[in-house]
């Protein structure tokens, strides 16, 4: 990513593109203005919104950017996706091919509802020493019951039977203002020391809130890639 730039194109004269890289909603006053290609040295998720005086602002668009990841030498499901959303199998998680948000039934996406996602990754010692970030890429279509995860856990160790919790990120709960949200995003976790075995746990929402048409039902999570990058 250090040698690549991120570019946005606006088709409306006089429009202003503003963005954030901390998960917050872009606003028309304080958020950074996009004026030239962006360069980042690590995986990043950008929230982008378009403003023009006298016009209603655009929806918020979310984009995640990654370098191609290091490949594990073994990947194994510990819990299985739902039968109708098996993607192209467990290799869907590490094929460096991101799924499209309008094609959840395509071969990239793995869908979980009754189980949380639990997957084990094993790396060669040389590759394990180089890993600095683990990024879990997921889809969102709130009206279709597909939500951001409740939380993501990263476990690691020198063997499958000797693993410790390295990181846990709890995501914000769904609010009514995001009832029509559609997009993709990622949880990006930093790795502090070499780890040969990783277990990634992604927990779906147990109950949809009262303002959702499916209130009380379980939410889905759709995962299509886990990146292990330098």
PDB file of C-alpha atoms in Angstrom:
ATOM      1  CA  UNK A   1       0.000   0.000   0.000  1.00  0.00           C
ATOM      2  CA  UNK A   2       2.923   2.350   0.619  1.00  0.00           C
ATOM      3  CA  UNK A   3       3.526   2.555  -3.163  1.00  0.00           C
ATOM      4  CA  UNK A   4      -0.155   2.855  -4.125  1.00  0.00           C
ATOM      5  CA  UNK A   5      -2.532   5.777  -3.770  1.00  0.00           C
ATOM      6  CA  UNK A   6      -6.272   5.953  -3.103  1.00  0.00           C
ATOM      7  CA  UNK A   7      -8.207   8.200  -5.458  1.00  0.00           C
ATOM      8  CA  UNK A   8     -11.826   9.362  -5.387  1.00  0.00           C
ATOM      9  CA  UNK A   9     -13.605  10.922  -8.351  1.00  0.00           C
ATOM     10  CA  UNK A  10     -16.461  13.397  -8.029  1.00  0.00           C
ATOM     11  CA  UNK A  11     -18.929  13.864 -10.878  1.00  0.00           C
ATOM     12  CA  UNK A  12     -20.804  16.915  -9.511  1.00  0.00           C
ATOM     13  CA  UNK A  13     -19.073  20.294  -9.998  1.00  0.00           C
ATOM     14  CA  UNK A  14     -18.609  22.181  -6.750  1.00  0.00           C
ATOM     15  CA  UNK A  15     -19.053  19.117  -4.566  1.00  0.00           C
ATOM     16  CA  UNK A  16     -16.677  18.527  -1.656  1.00  0.00           C
ATOM     17  CA  UNK A  17     -15.542  15.051  -0.628  1.00  0.00           C
ATOM     18  CA  UNK A  18     -14.809  14.688   3.082  1.00  0.00           C
ATOM     19  CA  UNK A  19     -13.486  11.576   4.793  1.00  0.00           C
ATOM     20  CA  UNK A  20     -12.499  10.057   8.133  1.00  0.00           C
ATOM     21  CA  UNK A  21     -10.223   7.107   8.915  1.00  0.00           C
ATOM     22  CA  UNK A  22     -11.211   6.497  12.552  1.00  0.00           C
ATOM     23  CA  UNK A  23     -14.685   5.019  12.076  1.00  0.00           C
ATOM     24  CA  UNK A  24     -16.521   8.284  12.734  1.00  0.00           C
ATOM     25  CA  UNK A  25     -19.157   9.829  10.472  1.00  0.00           C
ATOM     26  CA  UNK A  26     -17.786  12.538   8.141  1.00  0.00           C
ATOM     27  CA  UNK A  27     -19.318  15.970   8.712  1.00  0.00           C
ATOM     28  CA  UNK A  28     -19.386  19.122   6.623  1.00  0.00           C
ATOM     29  CA  UNK A  29     -17.206  21.224   8.926  1.00  0.00           C
ATOM     30  CA  UNK A  30     -14.389  19.352  10.624  1.00  0.00           C
ATOM     31  CA  UNK A  31     -13.738  16.201   8.584  1.00  0.00           C
ATOM     32  CA  UNK A  32     -10.732  16.110   6.282  1.00  0.00           C
ATOM     33  CA  UNK A  33     -11.297  17.326   2.722  1.00  0.00           C
ATOM     34  CA  UNK A  34     -10.140  15.059  -0.086  1.00  0.00           C
ATOM     35  CA  UNK A  35      -7.958  17.130  -2.423  1.00  0.00           C
ATOM     36  CA  UNK A  36      -5.248  14.755  -3.631  1.00  0.00           C
ATOM     37  CA  UNK A  37      -4.557  11.001  -3.734  1.00  0.00           C
ATOM     38  CA  UNK A  38      -4.204   9.421  -0.290  1.00  0.00           C
ATOM     39  CA  UNK A  39      -1.349   7.155   0.759  1.00  0.00           C
ATOM     40  CA  UNK A  40      -1.348   4.959   3.880  1.00  0.00           C
ATOM     41  CA  UNK A  41       1.341   2.642   5.207  1.00  0.00           C
ATOM     42  CA  UNK A  42      -1.043   0.151   6.820  1.00  0.00           C
ATOM     43  CA  UNK A  43      -4.565  -1.239   6.219  1.00  0.00           C
ATOM     44  CA  UNK A  44      -7.189   1.481   6.517  1.00  0.00           C
ATOM     45  CA  UNK A  45     -10.972   1.891   6.442  1.00  0.00           C
ATOM     46  CA  UNK A  46     -12.250   5.212   5.099  1.00  0.00           C
ATOM     47  CA  UNK A  47     -15.714   6.701   5.579  1.00  0.00           C
ATOM     48  CA  UNK A  48     -16.535   9.117   2.772  1.00  0.00           C
ATOM     49  CA  UNK A  49     -19.362  11.617   2.312  1.00  0.00           C
ATOM     50  CA  UNK A  50     -20.054  14.186  -0.417  1.00  0.00           C
ATOM     51  CA  UNK A  51     -21.304  17.698   0.389  1.00  0.00           C
ATOM     52  CA  UNK A  52     -22.432  20.638  -1.736  1.00  0.00           C
ATOM     53  CA  UNK A  53     -23.909  23.925  -0.470  1.00  0.00           C
ATOM     54  CA  UNK A  54     -27.702  23.922  -0.868  1.00  0.00           C
ATOM     55  CA  UNK A  55     -27.808  20.174  -1.524  1.00  0.00           C
ATOM     56  CA  UNK A  56     -28.634  17.241   0.747  1.00  0.00           C
ATOM     57  CA  UNK A  57     -25.437  15.387   1.592  1.00  0.00           C
ATOM     58  CA  UNK A  58     -24.784  11.946   0.164  1.00  0.00           C
ATOM     59  CA  UNK A  59     -25.026   8.747   2.206  1.00  0.00           C
ATOM     60  CA  UNK A  60     -21.838   7.688   3.937  1.00  0.00           C
ATOM     61  CA  UNK A  61     -19.764   5.252   1.897  1.00  0.00           C
ATOM     62  CA  UNK A  62     -17.250   2.972   3.573  1.00  0.00           C
ATOM     63  CA  UNK A  63     -14.208   1.526   1.833  1.00  0.00           C
ATOM     64  CA  UNK A  64     -11.467  -0.725   3.207  1.00  0.00           C
ATOM     65  CA  UNK A  65      -8.012  -0.946   1.655  1.00  0.00           C
ATOM     66  CA  UNK A  66      -5.362  -3.616   2.203  1.00  0.00           C
ATOM     67  CA  UNK A  67      -2.098  -4.873   0.866  1.00  0.00           C
ATOM     68  CA  UNK A  68      -2.240  -8.432  -0.432  1.00  0.00           C
ATOM     69  CA  UNK A  69      -1.790 -10.617   2.609  1.00  0.00           C
ATOM     70  CA  UNK A  70       0.622 -13.362   3.560  1.00  0.00           C
ATOM     71  CA  UNK A  71      -0.872 -16.762   2.839  1.00  0.00           C
ATOM     72  CA  UNK A  72      -1.320 -19.281   5.668  1.00  0.00           C
ATOM     73  CA  UNK A  73      -0.105 -22.790   4.916  1.00  0.00           C
ATOM     74  CA  UNK A  74      -3.258 -24.185   6.519  1.00  0.00           C
ATOM     75  CA  UNK A  75      -6.776 -22.785   7.075  1.00  0.00           C
ATOM     76  CA  UNK A  76      -9.531 -24.717   8.850  1.00  0.00           C
ATOM     77  CA  UNK A  77     -13.083 -23.958   9.873  1.00  0.00           C
ATOM     78  CA  UNK A  78     -13.848 -24.568  13.543  1.00  0.00           C
ATOM     79  CA  UNK A  79     -17.465 -23.578  12.935  1.00  0.00           C
ATOM     80  CA  UNK A  80     -19.180 -23.848   9.555  1.00  0.00           C
ATOM     81  CA  UNK A  81     -21.111 -21.155   7.690  1.00  0.00           C
ATOM     82  CA  UNK A  82     -24.775 -21.677   6.896  1.00  0.00           C
ATOM     83  CA  UNK A  83     -25.166 -24.290   4.104  1.00  0.00           C
ATOM     84  CA  UNK A  84     -26.562 -21.784   1.592  1.00  0.00           C
ATOM     85  CA  UNK A  85     -23.632 -19.382   2.106  1.00  0.00           C
ATOM     86  CA  UNK A  86     -20.517 -21.543   1.896  1.00  0.00           C
ATOM     87  CA  UNK A  87     -18.813 -19.353  -0.702  1.00  0.00           C
ATOM     88  CA  UNK A  88     -15.998 -21.240  -2.399  1.00  0.00           C
ATOM     89  CA  UNK A  89     -15.115 -22.992   0.845  1.00  0.00           C
ATOM     90  CA  UNK A  90     -12.652 -22.019   3.520  1.00  0.00           C
ATOM     91  CA  UNK A  91     -10.212 -20.759   0.862  1.00  0.00           C
ATOM     92  CA  UNK A  92     -12.623 -17.835   0.309  1.00  0.00           C
ATOM     93  CA  UNK A  93     -11.038 -16.256   3.368  1.00  0.00           C
ATOM     94  CA  UNK A  94      -7.507 -16.045   1.977  1.00  0.00           C
ATOM     95  CA  UNK A  95      -7.786 -15.791  -1.819  1.00  0.00           C
ATOM     96  CA  UNK A  96      -7.185 -11.999  -1.893  1.00  0.00           C
ATOM     97  CA  UNK A  97     -10.487 -11.519  -3.719  1.00  0.00           C
ATOM     98  CA  UNK A  98     -12.974  -9.140  -2.110  1.00  0.00           C
ATOM     99  CA  UNK A  99     -16.671  -9.830  -2.517  1.00  0.00           C
ATOM    100  CA  UNK A 100     -19.088  -7.284  -3.966  1.00  0.00           C
ATOM    101  CA  UNK A 101     -21.782  -5.886  -1.727  1.00  0.00           C
ATOM    102  CA  UNK A 102     -24.475  -6.617  -4.340  1.00  0.00           C
ATOM    103  CA  UNK A 103     -23.468 -10.269  -4.673  1.00  0.00           C
ATOM    104  CA  UNK A 104     -23.785 -11.885  -1.251  1.00  0.00           C
ATOM    105  CA  UNK A 105     -24.674 -15.197  -2.896  1.00  0.00           C
ATOM    106  CA  UNK A 106     -21.499 -15.174  -4.988  1.00  0.00           C
ATOM    107  CA  UNK A 107     -18.523 -17.386  -4.231  1.00  0.00           C
ATOM    108  CA  UNK A 108     -16.596 -14.897  -2.089  1.00  0.00           C
ATOM    109  CA  UNK A 109     -18.905 -14.537   0.894  1.00  0.00           C
ATOM    110  CA  UNK A 110     -19.334 -16.816   3.918  1.00  0.00           C
ATOM    111  CA  UNK A 111     -22.559 -16.263   5.862  1.00  0.00           C
ATOM    112  CA  UNK A 112     -23.061 -17.068   9.558  1.00  0.00           C
ATOM    113  CA  UNK A 113     -26.215 -16.818  11.646  1.00  0.00           C
ATOM    114  CA  UNK A 114     -26.641 -19.776  14.007  1.00  0.00           C
ATOM    115  CA  UNK A 115     -22.893 -20.024  14.662  1.00  0.00           C
ATOM    116  CA  UNK A 116     -20.289 -17.386  15.242  1.00  0.00           C
ATOM    117  CA  UNK A 117     -17.361 -17.635  12.848  1.00  0.00           C
ATOM    118  CA  UNK A 118     -14.337 -19.462  14.253  1.00  0.00           C
ATOM    119  CA  UNK A 119     -11.427 -20.218  11.911  1.00  0.00           C
ATOM    120  CA  UNK A 120      -7.883 -21.435  12.556  1.00  0.00           C
ATOM    121  CA  UNK A 121      -4.909 -20.230  10.497  1.00  0.00           C
ATOM    122  CA  UNK A 122      -1.392 -21.706  10.598  1.00  0.00           C
ATOM    123  CA  UNK A 123       1.711 -20.020   9.158  1.00  0.00           C
ATOM    124  CA  UNK A 124       5.230 -21.059   8.361  1.00  0.00           C
ATOM    125  CA  UNK A 125       7.659 -19.667  10.975  1.00  0.00           C
ATOM    126  CA  UNK A 126       9.228 -17.193   8.550  1.00  0.00           C
ATOM    127  CA  UNK A 127       5.891 -15.752   7.499  1.00  0.00           C
ATOM    128  CA  UNK A 128       4.605 -15.649  11.067  1.00  0.00           C
ATOM    129  CA  UNK A 129       7.455 -13.360  12.085  1.00  0.00           C
ATOM    130  CA  UNK A 130       6.450 -10.817   9.432  1.00  0.00           C
ATOM    131  CA  UNK A 131       2.757 -10.429  10.316  1.00  0.00           C
ATOM    132  CA  UNK A 132       1.861  -7.054  11.822  1.00  0.00           C
ATOM    133  CA  UNK A 133      -1.847  -6.667  11.037  1.00  0.00           C
ATOM    134  CA  UNK A 134      -4.846  -8.986  10.828  1.00  0.00           C
ATOM    135  CA  UNK A 135      -7.821  -7.487   8.978  1.00  0.00           C
ATOM    136  CA  UNK A 136     -11.287  -9.060   8.967  1.00  0.00           C
ATOM    137  CA  UNK A 137     -13.381  -7.805   6.051  1.00  0.00           C
ATOM    138  CA  UNK A 138     -17.188  -7.975   6.360  1.00  0.00           C
ATOM    139  CA  UNK A 139     -20.320  -6.875   4.516  1.00  0.00           C
ATOM    140  CA  UNK A 140     -23.267  -4.789   5.695  1.00  0.00           C
ATOM    141  CA  UNK A 141     -26.863  -4.715   4.443  1.00  0.00           C
ATOM    142  CA  UNK A 142     -28.926  -3.822   7.479  1.00  0.00           C
ATOM    143  CA  UNK A 143     -32.342  -4.251   5.856  1.00  0.00           C
ATOM    144  CA  UNK A 144     -31.287  -7.771   4.834  1.00  0.00           C
ATOM    145  CA  UNK A 145     -30.316  -8.567   8.475  1.00  0.00           C
ATOM    146  CA  UNK A 146     -26.592  -8.444   7.620  1.00  0.00           C
ATOM    147  CA  UNK A 147     -24.902  -6.351  10.307  1.00  0.00           C
ATOM    148  CA  UNK A 148     -21.439  -5.490  11.470  1.00  0.00           C
ATOM    149  CA  UNK A 149     -20.174  -8.056  13.988  1.00  0.00           C
ATOM    150  CA  UNK A 150     -20.896  -7.718  17.691  1.00  0.00           C
ATOM    151  CA  UNK A 151     -17.180  -8.262  18.309  1.00  0.00           C
ATOM    152  CA  UNK A 152     -14.041  -9.755  16.777  1.00  0.00           C
ATOM    153  CA  UNK A 153     -11.454 -11.731  18.760  1.00  0.00           C
ATOM    154  CA  UNK A 154      -7.929 -12.611  17.689  1.00  0.00           C
ATOM    155  CA  UNK A 155      -6.248 -15.526  19.450  1.00  0.00           C
ATOM    156  CA  UNK A 156      -2.662 -16.621  18.912  1.00  0.00           C
ATOM    157  CA  UNK A 157      -0.035 -19.069  20.063  1.00  0.00           C
ATOM    158  CA  UNK A 158       2.733 -21.472  19.131  1.00  0.00           C
ATOM    159  CA  UNK A 159       0.311 -24.388  18.735  1.00  0.00           C
ATOM    160  CA  UNK A 160      -3.390 -25.008  18.272  1.00  0.00           C
ATOM    161  CA  UNK A 161      -3.706 -26.105  21.908  1.00  0.00           C
ATOM    162  CA  UNK A 162      -1.730 -23.219  23.378  1.00  0.00           C
ATOM    163  CA  UNK A 163      -3.505 -20.025  22.364  1.00  0.00           C
ATOM    164  CA  UNK A 164      -4.199 -16.788  24.204  1.00  0.00           C
ATOM    165  CA  UNK A 165      -6.536 -13.903  23.485  1.00  0.00           C
ATOM    166  CA  UNK A 166      -4.411 -11.241  21.760  1.00  0.00           C
ATOM    167  CA  UNK A 167      -7.035  -8.662  20.827  1.00  0.00           C
ATOM    168  CA  UNK A 168     -10.771  -8.099  21.146  1.00  0.00           C
ATOM    169  CA  UNK A 169     -12.648  -5.302  19.416  1.00  0.00           C
ATOM    170  CA  UNK A 170     -16.271  -4.623  20.294  1.00  0.00           C
ATOM    171  CA  UNK A 171     -18.108  -2.779  17.543  1.00  0.00           C
ATOM    172  CA  UNK A 172     -20.753  -0.065  18.066  1.00  0.00           C
ATOM    173  CA  UNK A 173     -24.334  -1.263  18.306  1.00  0.00           C
ATOM    174  CA  UNK A 174     -26.691  -0.563  15.427  1.00  0.00           C
ATOM    175  CA  UNK A 175     -28.522   2.781  15.659  1.00  0.00           C
ATOM    176  CA  UNK A 176     -31.728   3.751  13.869  1.00  0.00           C
ATOM    177  CA  UNK A 177     -29.892   6.271  11.674  1.00  0.00           C
ATOM    178  CA  UNK A 178     -28.042   3.368  10.017  1.00  0.00           C
ATOM    179  CA  UNK A 179     -31.111   1.259   9.276  1.00  0.00           C
ATOM    180  CA  UNK A 180     -30.508   1.571   5.527  1.00  0.00           C
ATOM    181  CA  UNK A 181     -26.730   1.124   5.638  1.00  0.00           C
ATOM    182  CA  UNK A 182     -25.174  -0.947   2.861  1.00  0.00           C
ATOM    183  CA  UNK A 183     -21.446  -1.381   2.406  1.00  0.00           C
ATOM    184  CA  UNK A 184     -18.317  -3.176   3.495  1.00  0.00           C
ATOM    185  CA  UNK A 185     -15.879  -2.515   6.292  1.00  0.00           C
ATOM    186  CA  UNK A 186     -13.131  -4.211   8.273  1.00  0.00           C
ATOM    187  CA  UNK A 187     -11.790  -4.709  11.757  1.00  0.00           C
ATOM    188  CA  UNK A 188      -8.023  -4.170  11.688  1.00  0.00           C
ATOM    189  CA  UNK A 189      -6.038  -5.657  14.591  1.00  0.00           C
ATOM    190  CA  UNK A 190      -2.351  -5.085  15.266  1.00  0.00           C
ATOM    191  CA  UNK A 191      -0.099  -8.037  16.121  1.00  0.00           C
ATOM    192  CA  UNK A 192       2.598  -7.244  18.690  1.00  0.00           C
ATOM    193  CA  UNK A 193       4.749 -10.389  18.526  1.00  0.00           C
ATOM    194  CA  UNK A 194       5.350 -13.325  16.136  1.00  0.00           C
ATOM    195  CA  UNK A 195       2.566 -15.883  16.253  1.00  0.00           C
ATOM    196  CA  UNK A 196       2.377 -19.023  14.155  1.00  0.00           C
ATOM    197  CA  UNK A 197      -1.220 -20.021  14.923  1.00  0.00           C
ATOM    198  CA  UNK A 198      -4.125 -17.598  14.795  1.00  0.00           C
ATOM    199  CA  UNK A 199      -7.767 -18.161  15.651  1.00  0.00           C
ATOM    200  CA  UNK A 200     -10.233 -15.540  14.465  1.00  0.00           C
ATOM    201  CA  UNK A 201     -13.655 -15.373  16.127  1.00  0.00           C
ATOM    202  CA  UNK A 202     -16.355 -13.125  14.690  1.00  0.00           C
ATOM    203  CA  UNK A 203     -19.577 -12.893  16.734  1.00  0.00           C
ATOM    204  CA  UNK A 204     -22.870 -11.963  15.118  1.00  0.00           C
ATOM    205  CA  UNK A 205     -25.528  -9.840  16.845  1.00  0.00           C
ATOM    206  CA  UNK A 206     -27.788 -11.982  19.058  1.00  0.00           C
ATOM    207  CA  UNK A 207     -30.943  -9.860  18.729  1.00  0.00           C
ATOM    208  CA  UNK A 208     -31.905  -7.261  16.170  1.00  0.00           C
ATOM    209  CA  UNK A 209     -33.123  -4.052  17.877  1.00  0.00           C
ATOM    210  CA  UNK A 210     -36.772  -3.045  18.229  1.00  0.00           C
ATOM    211  CA  UNK A 211     -36.591  -0.528  15.363  1.00  0.00           C
ATOM    212  CA  UNK A 212     -35.473  -3.206  12.871  1.00  0.00           C
ATOM    213  CA  UNK A 213     -38.150  -5.076  10.850  1.00  0.00           C
ATOM    214  CA  UNK A 214     -36.705  -8.364  12.135  1.00  0.00           C
ATOM    215  CA  UNK A 215     -36.611  -7.277  15.781  1.00  0.00           C
ATOM    216  CA  UNK A 216     -35.570 -10.046  18.140  1.00  0.00           C
ATOM    217  CA  UNK A 217     -34.127 -12.230  15.394  1.00  0.00           C
ATOM    218  CA  UNK A 218     -30.416 -13.028  15.117  1.00  0.00           C
ATOM    219  CA  UNK A 219     -28.292 -10.923  12.848  1.00  0.00           C
ATOM    220  CA  UNK A 220     -26.139 -12.358  10.067  1.00  0.00           C
ATOM    221  CA  UNK A 221     -22.455 -11.772   9.518  1.00  0.00           C
ATOM    222  CA  UNK A 222     -20.925 -12.099   6.055  1.00  0.00           C
ATOM    223  CA  UNK A 223     -17.152 -12.474   5.880  1.00  0.00           C
ATOM    224  CA  UNK A 224     -15.158 -12.762   2.687  1.00  0.00           C
ATOM    225  CA  UNK A 225     -11.520 -12.189   3.536  1.00  0.00           C
ATOM    226  CA  UNK A 226      -9.040 -12.262   6.426  1.00  0.00           C
ATOM    227  CA  UNK A 227      -5.773 -10.484   5.552  1.00  0.00           C
ATOM    228  CA  UNK A 228      -2.475 -11.124   7.351  1.00  0.00           C
ATOM    229  CA  UNK A 229      -0.148  -8.321   6.314  1.00  0.00           C
ATOM    230  CA  UNK A 230       3.248  -6.822   7.104  1.00  0.00           C
TER     231      UNK A 230
END
